[in-house]
Structures are given as structure tokens and as C-alpha cells.
Short mmCIF file of C-alpha atoms in Angstrom, two decimals:
data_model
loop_
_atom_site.label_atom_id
_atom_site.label_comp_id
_atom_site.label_asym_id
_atom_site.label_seq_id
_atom_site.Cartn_x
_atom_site.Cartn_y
_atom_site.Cartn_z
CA UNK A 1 -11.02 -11.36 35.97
CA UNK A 2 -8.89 -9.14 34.21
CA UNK A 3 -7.87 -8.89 30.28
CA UNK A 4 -5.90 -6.31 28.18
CA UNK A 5 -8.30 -4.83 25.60
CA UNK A 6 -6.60 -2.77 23.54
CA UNK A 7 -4.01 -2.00 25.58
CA UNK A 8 -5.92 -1.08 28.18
CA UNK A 9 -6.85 -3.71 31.39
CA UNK A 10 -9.96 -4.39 32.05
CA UNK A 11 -12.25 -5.91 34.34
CA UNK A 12 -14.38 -8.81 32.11
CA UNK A 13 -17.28 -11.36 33.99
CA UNK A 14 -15.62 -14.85 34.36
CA UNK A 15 -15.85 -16.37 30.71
CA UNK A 16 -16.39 -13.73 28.73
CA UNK A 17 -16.30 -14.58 25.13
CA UNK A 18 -14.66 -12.58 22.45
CA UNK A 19 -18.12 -11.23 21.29
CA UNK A 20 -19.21 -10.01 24.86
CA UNK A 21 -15.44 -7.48 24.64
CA UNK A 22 -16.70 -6.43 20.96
CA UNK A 23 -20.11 -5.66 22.83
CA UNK A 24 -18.46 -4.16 25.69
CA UNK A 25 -16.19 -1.72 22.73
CA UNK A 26 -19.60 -0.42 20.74
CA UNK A 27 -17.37 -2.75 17.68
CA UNK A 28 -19.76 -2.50 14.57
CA UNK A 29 -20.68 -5.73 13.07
CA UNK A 30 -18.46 -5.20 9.82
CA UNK A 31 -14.83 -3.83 9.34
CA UNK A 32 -13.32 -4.90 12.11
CA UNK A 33 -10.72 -8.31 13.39
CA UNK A 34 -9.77 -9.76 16.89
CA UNK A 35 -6.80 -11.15 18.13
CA UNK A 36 -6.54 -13.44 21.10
CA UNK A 37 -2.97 -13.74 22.45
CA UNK A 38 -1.36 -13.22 19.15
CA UNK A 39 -3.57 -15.30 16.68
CA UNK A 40 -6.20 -14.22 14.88
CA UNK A 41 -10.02 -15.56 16.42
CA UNK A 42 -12.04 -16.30 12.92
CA UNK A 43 -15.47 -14.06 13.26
CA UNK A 44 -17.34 -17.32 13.57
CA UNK A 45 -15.78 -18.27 16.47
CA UNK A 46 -16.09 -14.97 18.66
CA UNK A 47 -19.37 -16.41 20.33
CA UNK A 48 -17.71 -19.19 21.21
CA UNK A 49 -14.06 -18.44 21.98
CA UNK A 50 -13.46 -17.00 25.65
CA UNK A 51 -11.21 -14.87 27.16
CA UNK A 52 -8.38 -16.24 29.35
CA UNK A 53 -7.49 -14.72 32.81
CA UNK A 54 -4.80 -11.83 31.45
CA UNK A 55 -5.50 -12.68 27.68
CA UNK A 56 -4.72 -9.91 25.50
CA UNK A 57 -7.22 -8.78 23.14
CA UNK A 58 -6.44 -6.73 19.47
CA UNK A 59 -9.38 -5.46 18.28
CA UNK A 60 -8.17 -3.74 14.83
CA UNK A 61 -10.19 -1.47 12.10
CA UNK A 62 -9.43 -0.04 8.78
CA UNK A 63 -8.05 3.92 9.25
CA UNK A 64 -6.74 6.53 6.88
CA UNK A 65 -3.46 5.66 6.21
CA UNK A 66 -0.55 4.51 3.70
CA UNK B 1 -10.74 -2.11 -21.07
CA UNK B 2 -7.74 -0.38 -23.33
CA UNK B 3 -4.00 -0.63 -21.88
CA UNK B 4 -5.66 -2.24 -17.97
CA UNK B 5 -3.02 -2.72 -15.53
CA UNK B 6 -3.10 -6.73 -14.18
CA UNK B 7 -2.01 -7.68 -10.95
CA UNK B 8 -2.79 -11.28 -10.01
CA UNK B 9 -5.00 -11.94 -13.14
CA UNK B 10 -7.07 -8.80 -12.11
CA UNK B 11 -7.65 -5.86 -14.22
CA UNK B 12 -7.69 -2.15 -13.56
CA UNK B 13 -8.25 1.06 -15.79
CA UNK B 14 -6.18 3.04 -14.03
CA UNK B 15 -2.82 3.15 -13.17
CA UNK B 16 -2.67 5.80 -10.12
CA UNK B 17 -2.85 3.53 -6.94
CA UNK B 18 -3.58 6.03 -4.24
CA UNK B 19 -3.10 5.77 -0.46
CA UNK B 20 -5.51 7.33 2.04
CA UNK B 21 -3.33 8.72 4.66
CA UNK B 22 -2.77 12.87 4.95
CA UNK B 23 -6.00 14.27 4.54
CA UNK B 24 -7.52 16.91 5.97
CA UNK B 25 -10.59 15.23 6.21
CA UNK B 26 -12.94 12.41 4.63
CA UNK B 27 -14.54 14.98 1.85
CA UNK B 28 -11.02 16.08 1.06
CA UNK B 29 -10.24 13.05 0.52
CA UNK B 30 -13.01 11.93 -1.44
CA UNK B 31 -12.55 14.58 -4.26
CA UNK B 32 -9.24 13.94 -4.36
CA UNK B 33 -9.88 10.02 -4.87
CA UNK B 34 -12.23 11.04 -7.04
CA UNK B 35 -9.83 13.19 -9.09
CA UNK B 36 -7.26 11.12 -9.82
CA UNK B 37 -9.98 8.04 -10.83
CA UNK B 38 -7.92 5.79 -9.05
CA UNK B 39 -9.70 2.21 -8.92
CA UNK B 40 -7.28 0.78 -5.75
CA UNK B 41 -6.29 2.31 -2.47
CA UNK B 42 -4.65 1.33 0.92
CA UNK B 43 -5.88 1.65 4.28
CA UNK B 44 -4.15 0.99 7.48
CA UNK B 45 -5.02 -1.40 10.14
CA UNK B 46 -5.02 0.51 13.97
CA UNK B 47 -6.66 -0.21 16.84
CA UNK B 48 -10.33 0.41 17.51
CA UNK B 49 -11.28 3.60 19.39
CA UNK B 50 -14.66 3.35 21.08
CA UNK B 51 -16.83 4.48 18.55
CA UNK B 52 -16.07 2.28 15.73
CA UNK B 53 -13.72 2.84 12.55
CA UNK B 54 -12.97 6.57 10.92
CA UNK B 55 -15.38 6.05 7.73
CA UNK B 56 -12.57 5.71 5.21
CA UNK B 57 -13.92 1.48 4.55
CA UNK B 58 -17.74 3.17 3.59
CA UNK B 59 -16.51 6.17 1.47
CA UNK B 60 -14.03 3.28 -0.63
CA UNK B 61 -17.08 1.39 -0.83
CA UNK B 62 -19.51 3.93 -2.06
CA UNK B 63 -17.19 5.43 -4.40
CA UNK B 64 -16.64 1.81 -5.57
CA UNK B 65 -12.82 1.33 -5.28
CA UNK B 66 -11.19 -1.59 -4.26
CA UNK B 67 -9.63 -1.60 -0.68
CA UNK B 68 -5.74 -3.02 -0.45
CA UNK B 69 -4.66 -2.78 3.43
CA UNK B 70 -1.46 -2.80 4.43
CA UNK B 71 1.35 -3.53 7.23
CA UNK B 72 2.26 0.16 7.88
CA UNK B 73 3.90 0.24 11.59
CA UNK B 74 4.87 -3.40 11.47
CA UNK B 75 8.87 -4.03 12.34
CA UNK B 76 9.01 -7.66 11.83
CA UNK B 77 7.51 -10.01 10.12
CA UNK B 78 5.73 -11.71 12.83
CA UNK B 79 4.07 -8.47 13.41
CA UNK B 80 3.29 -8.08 9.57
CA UNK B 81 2.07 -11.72 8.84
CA UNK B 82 -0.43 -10.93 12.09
CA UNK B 83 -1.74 -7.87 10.52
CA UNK B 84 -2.74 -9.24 7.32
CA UNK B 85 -4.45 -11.89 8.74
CA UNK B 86 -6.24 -9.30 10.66
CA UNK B 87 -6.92 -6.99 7.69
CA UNK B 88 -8.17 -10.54 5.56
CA UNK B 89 -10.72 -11.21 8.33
CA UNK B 90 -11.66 -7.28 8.76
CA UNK B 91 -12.24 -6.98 5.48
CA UNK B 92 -12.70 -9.74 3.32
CA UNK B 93 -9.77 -9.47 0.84
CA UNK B 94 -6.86 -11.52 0.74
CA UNK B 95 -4.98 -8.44 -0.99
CA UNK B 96 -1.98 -6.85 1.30
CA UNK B 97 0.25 -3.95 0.57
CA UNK B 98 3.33 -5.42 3.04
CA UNK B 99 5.83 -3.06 4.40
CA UNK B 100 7.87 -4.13 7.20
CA UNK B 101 9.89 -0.82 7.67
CA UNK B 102 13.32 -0.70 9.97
CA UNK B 103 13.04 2.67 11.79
CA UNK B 104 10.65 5.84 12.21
CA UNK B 105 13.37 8.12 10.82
CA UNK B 106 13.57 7.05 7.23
CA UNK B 107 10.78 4.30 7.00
CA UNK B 108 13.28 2.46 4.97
CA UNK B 109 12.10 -1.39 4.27
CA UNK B 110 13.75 -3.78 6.73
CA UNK B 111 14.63 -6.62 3.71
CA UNK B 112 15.66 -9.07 5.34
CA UNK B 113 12.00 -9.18 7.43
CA UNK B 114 9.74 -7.96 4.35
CA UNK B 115 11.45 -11.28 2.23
CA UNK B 116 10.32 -13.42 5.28
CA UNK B 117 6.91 -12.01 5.86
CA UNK B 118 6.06 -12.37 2.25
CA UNK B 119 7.31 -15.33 1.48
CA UNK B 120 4.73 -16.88 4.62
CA UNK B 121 1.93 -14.44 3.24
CA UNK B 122 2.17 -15.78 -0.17
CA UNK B 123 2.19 -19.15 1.90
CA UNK B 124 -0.87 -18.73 3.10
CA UNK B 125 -2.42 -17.89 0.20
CA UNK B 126 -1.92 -13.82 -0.11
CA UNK B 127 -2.13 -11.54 -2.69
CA UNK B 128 1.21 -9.60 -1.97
CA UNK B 129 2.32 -6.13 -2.54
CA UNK B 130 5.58 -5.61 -1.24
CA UNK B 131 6.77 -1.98 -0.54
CA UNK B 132 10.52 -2.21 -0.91
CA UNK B 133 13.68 -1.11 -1.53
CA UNK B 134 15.16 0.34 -5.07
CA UNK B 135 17.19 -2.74 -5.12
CA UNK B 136 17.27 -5.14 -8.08
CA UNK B 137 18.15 -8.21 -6.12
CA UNK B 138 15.70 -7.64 -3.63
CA UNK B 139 12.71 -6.83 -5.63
CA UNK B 140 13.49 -10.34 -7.53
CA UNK B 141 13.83 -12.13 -4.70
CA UNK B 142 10.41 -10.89 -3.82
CA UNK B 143 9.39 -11.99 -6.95
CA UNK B 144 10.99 -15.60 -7.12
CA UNK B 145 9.25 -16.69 -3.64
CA UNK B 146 5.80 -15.47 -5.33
CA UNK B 147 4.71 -11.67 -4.62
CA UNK B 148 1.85 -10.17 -7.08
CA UNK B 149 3.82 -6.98 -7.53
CA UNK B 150 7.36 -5.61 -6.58
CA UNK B 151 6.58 -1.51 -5.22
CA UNK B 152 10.19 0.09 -5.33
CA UNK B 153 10.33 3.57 -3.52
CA UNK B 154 11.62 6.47 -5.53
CA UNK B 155 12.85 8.00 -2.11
CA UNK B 156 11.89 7.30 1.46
CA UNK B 157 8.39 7.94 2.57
CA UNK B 158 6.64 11.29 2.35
CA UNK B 159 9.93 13.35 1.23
CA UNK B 160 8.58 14.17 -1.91
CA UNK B 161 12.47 13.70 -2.95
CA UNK B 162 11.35 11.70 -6.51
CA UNK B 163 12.87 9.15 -7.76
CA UNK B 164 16.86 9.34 -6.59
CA UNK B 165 17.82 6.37 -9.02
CA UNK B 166 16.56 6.01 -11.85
CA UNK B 167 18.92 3.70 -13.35
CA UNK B 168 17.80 1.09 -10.09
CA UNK B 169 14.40 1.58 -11.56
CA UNK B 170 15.19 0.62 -14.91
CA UNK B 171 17.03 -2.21 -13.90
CA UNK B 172 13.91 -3.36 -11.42
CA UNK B 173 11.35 -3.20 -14.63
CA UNK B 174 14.27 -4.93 -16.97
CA UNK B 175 14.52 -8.05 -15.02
CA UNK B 176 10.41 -8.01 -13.43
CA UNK B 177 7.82 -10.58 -14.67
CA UNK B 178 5.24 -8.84 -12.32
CA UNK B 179 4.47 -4.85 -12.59
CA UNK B 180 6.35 -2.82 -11.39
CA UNK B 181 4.63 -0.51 -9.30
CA UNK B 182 6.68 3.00 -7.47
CA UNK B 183 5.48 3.58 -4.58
CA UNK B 184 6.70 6.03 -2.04
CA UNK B 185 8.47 9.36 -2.74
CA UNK B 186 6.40 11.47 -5.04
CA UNK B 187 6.69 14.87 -5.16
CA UNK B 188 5.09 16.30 -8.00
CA UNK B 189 3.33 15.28 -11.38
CA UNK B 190 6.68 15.00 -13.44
CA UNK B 191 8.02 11.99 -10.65
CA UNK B 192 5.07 10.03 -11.35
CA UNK B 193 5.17 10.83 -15.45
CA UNK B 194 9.03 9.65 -14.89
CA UNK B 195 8.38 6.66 -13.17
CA UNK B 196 6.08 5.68 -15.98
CA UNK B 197 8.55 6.70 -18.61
CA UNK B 198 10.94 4.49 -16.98
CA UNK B 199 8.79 1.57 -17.35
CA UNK B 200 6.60 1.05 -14.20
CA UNK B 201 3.18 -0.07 -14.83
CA UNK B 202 1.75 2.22 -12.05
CA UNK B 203 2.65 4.94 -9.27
CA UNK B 204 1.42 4.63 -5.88
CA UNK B 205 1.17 7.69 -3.93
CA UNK B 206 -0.50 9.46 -0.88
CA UNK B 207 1.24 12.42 0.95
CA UNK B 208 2.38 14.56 -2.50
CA UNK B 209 -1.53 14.85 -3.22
CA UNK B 210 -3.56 15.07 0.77
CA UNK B 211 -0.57 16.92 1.49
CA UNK B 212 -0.70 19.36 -1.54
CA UNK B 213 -2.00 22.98 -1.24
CA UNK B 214 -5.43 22.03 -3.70
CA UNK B 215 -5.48 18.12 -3.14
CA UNK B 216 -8.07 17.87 -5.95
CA UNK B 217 -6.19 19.63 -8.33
CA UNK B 218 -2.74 17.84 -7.41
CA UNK B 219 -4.82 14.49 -8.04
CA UNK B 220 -5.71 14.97 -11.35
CA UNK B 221 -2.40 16.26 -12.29
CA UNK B 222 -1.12 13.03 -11.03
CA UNK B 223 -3.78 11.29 -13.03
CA UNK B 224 -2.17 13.13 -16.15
CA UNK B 225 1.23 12.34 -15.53
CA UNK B 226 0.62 8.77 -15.21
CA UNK B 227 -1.15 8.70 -18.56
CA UNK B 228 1.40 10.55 -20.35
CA UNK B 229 4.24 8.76 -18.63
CA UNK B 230 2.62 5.50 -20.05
CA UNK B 231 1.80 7.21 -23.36
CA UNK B 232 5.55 8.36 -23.54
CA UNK B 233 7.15 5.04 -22.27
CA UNK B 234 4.61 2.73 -25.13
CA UNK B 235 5.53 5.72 -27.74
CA UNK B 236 9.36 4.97 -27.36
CA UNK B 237 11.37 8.45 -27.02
CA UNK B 238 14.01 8.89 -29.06
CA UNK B 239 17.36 8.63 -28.05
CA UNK B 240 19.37 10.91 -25.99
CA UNK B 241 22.81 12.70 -28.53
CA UNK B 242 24.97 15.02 -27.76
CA UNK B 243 25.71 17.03 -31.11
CA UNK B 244 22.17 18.88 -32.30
CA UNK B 245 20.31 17.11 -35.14
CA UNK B 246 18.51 19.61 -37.53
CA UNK B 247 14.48 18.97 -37.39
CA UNK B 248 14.53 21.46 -40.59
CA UNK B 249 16.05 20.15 -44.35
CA UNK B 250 19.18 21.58 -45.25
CA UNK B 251 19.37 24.82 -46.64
CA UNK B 252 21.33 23.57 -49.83
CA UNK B 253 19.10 21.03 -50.70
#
């Protein structure tokens, strides 16, 4: 299935959860938030909470900036 | 800690809040964070490259200052109210510097979106920092539904134009029950020192020092001007005449 990580689409297994695309990325453990669809996904629930057919995916990080 | 500058019952020693965008690189940067002793300091919230973040989160944390995100990029408030949820789950702090800006060409604050997004943020339980306009109304109206801080701009972002009205200033610290805090604008050392003689309880700035020819050096003038503009403001200057006033006793006397 596809899913827009980042802008970008991508081709994910059938329910792939949030933590398998922060897997897929290299994402470190620390420093870094995911949004599913517009709403944040709490970092306890990325095992759990899967990625919909065309779901788009914001994976964010602290930069130099402001 | 002598003079500390509170912001939501939390105290700092210093009164330069620095942002990290500009730099040349991550060791400019640190000796310029370094420099101006600065014990707070914004990040921005992007997208992550493959590879991870840029290091900015690790050098804040090993040189032991506090990390404030913020909204930069965000149009509307939606957009900003998503980002600091992101940046609270990212990185642990419930702390936001909110700007909701209008356009790319002057980075002006939209107000009517930046009331709305912080009123929701505070909401939800939000330290907020709103970057705003020099307008009175609108920095009490930030106040009133329950931001931390009001952070006038002296002039829009990264002119270096100082502050272009002073009198808006004044009449933003007059009427505040939160610091005051100027943020945006800075050119040189004698904006911040003004902005402190005018009665703001701290300067937040970025581009005049990663930007500056010696970024080190322009930090710790910065870090100066912000103690002597506090000095001078707690000293009380003496008022402005027209005719002379001899400093010397008369000659007859």
C-alpha cells in the first residue's frame, strides 16, 4: 500500500505501524514527533498505531532556526 | 539569583534569549551561545531528513540551556497549534515560542491567527511565547486569554532596522503584567541596550549575532547591552530638557 512520508509516497507492507516508517527513516529514538493525518500519534502509541492506505505521515525534528 | 528574569514562575540569570537560526555552523554557534550566556533558546521544528536531526537539541543540552521551540513557517493557527504539539512530544517541554506570520516578505504576525492559536495553546495547557506585533491592544489581548510573555518586534524579522517605535514599546511594558520580551529586529548592541532602557525584561535575538562578521564577539556585546540597558532602565535616567543645566557651581558663588 502506499503512504506519504514526508512528503514523499511510499510503498509500506500492509499494516505498517507508525514505528516500522520511523524504522524505515533511520528516526533516532529521541528528538523527534509523528503525525498521522493531521494529529499528533503520542510516542507510546507508535507500536501500535498503523498506517492507513494514503495516510500521511509528519515526521518532525528540532533544526537551527528562529 | 540577583535581578532573574521569571516567565511562568521560572527563573533565569540572564536576560539575552537567543535564537539558533543563521549560523555558519554548530561550533559557530556554540561560542556564540556561549558568549552571550544566554540560559534559553529556540529551535525550529522541520521535517526529518534521513539521517536524523542537525545536532542543535545535543549541543543545547550539553551546554545546559533550556530549549523553547517555536511555530516559525506556520500561517494559521491550525498549522501552529499542530506544531507545538509536535515540538511538546519531540521534546518534552510544554514551552512554545508561537509565531503565526502572514507572508514571506515581511514575516509580519498574522494577529488575528496568533490570538487564536494561543488562546487554544494556553488551552491545552502551554507555556506561550507569542511573537507579535508592536501593538498595545494586541499584545494585551495576548495577555488577557493567558500567554506567559508578550515578544513585540522592534522591526520585521532579520532587518536589523531596531526598534521603529519606541513609544509602542513603552506603551506595551506600561500596561503588561507579564515581561515584556523584544524579539525580532536587532541590529546592533545599542537596540538591545534600548529595548531594555525602555522597559523590556529581555531581548530575543538571532540573525544580528550568527549573521555578524565575529559572531562571538557580537554575542557578548549583546550580553553587555542587555545588562546595561537593565542597569540604566532600574537606575532611572534623568529627564530629557531642552535649555543646558550647568553640572559645574556657579562662578559667583
Amino acid at each position: 500500500m502506499k503512504a506519504k512520508i514526508n512528503g514523499t509516497e511510499r510503498e509500506l507492507v500492509d499494516g505498517a505501524t507508525v514505528a516500522a516508517v520511523l524504522a524505515l527513516l533511520g528516526a533516532p529514538a529521541a528528538g523527534v514527533a509523528v503525525a498521522l493525518d493531521g494529529e499528533v500519534v503520542p510516542r507510546a502509541a507508535w507500536p501500535t498505531t498503523t498506517v492507513p492506505e494514503g495516510g500521511v505521515v509528519e515526521v518532525l525534528t528540532a533544526v537551527q532556526g528562529g | 539569583m540577583d535581578d532573574p528574569l521569571v516567565i511562568a514562575g521560572r527563573e533565569f540569570g540572564s536576560r539575552l534569549v537567543m535564537g539558533t537560526g543563521g549560523a555558519a555552523n554548530l561550533s559557530v554557534l556554540e561560542r556564540a551561545l556561549v558568549a552571550a550566556g544566554t540560559e534559553l533558546t529556540t529551535v525550529a521544528m522541520r521535517r526529518m531528513d534521513a539521517g536524523g536531526g542537525t545536532g542543535v537539541l545535543e549541543l543545547l543540552r550539553r551546554l545546559g540551556i533550556e530549549t523553547l521551540p517555536n511555530t516559525a513557517g506556520c500561517r494559521t493557527a491550525a498549522e501552529a497549534v499542530l506544531t507545538a504539539r509536535l515540538a511538546r512530544e519531540a521534546l518534552g517541554t510544554s514551552w512554545v515560542k508561537l509565531e503565526v506570520v502572514h507572508d514571506d516578505r515581511t514575516l509580519l504576525p498574522d494577529p488575528v491567527e496568533l490570538l487564536d492559536a494561543a488562546e487554544r495553546l494556553v488551552d491545552d495547557g502551554f507555556v506561550v511565547l507569542p511573537y507579535t506585533n508592536d501593538d498595545p491592544v494586541l499584545a494585551r489581548r495576548l495577555e488577557d486569554v493567558g500567554c506567559a510573555t508578550v515578544m513585540p518586534l522592534g522591526s520585521p524579522i532579520g532587518t536589523g532596522l531596531g526598534i521603529r517605535n519606541p513609544h509602542n514599546i513603552e506603551l506595551i511594558v506600561a500596561r503588561a503584567g507579564v515581561p515584556v520580551i523584544l524579539d525580532a529586529g536587532v541590529g546592533t548592541a545599542s537596540d538591545a541596550a534600548l529595548a531594555m532602557e525602555l522597559g523590556c525584561s529581555a531581548v530575543l535575538l538571532a540573525t544580528a549575532v550568527t549573521r555578524a562578521q565575529d559572531p562571538e564577539l557580537m554575542a557578548r556585546a549583546m550580553r553587555s547591552a542587555v545588562e546595561a540597558g537593565r542597569s540604566a532602565r532600574l537606575a532611572g535616567r534623568i529627564p530629557r530638557r531642552f535649555w543646558a543645566h550647568a553640572s559645574s557651581p556657579d562662578v559667583d558663588a
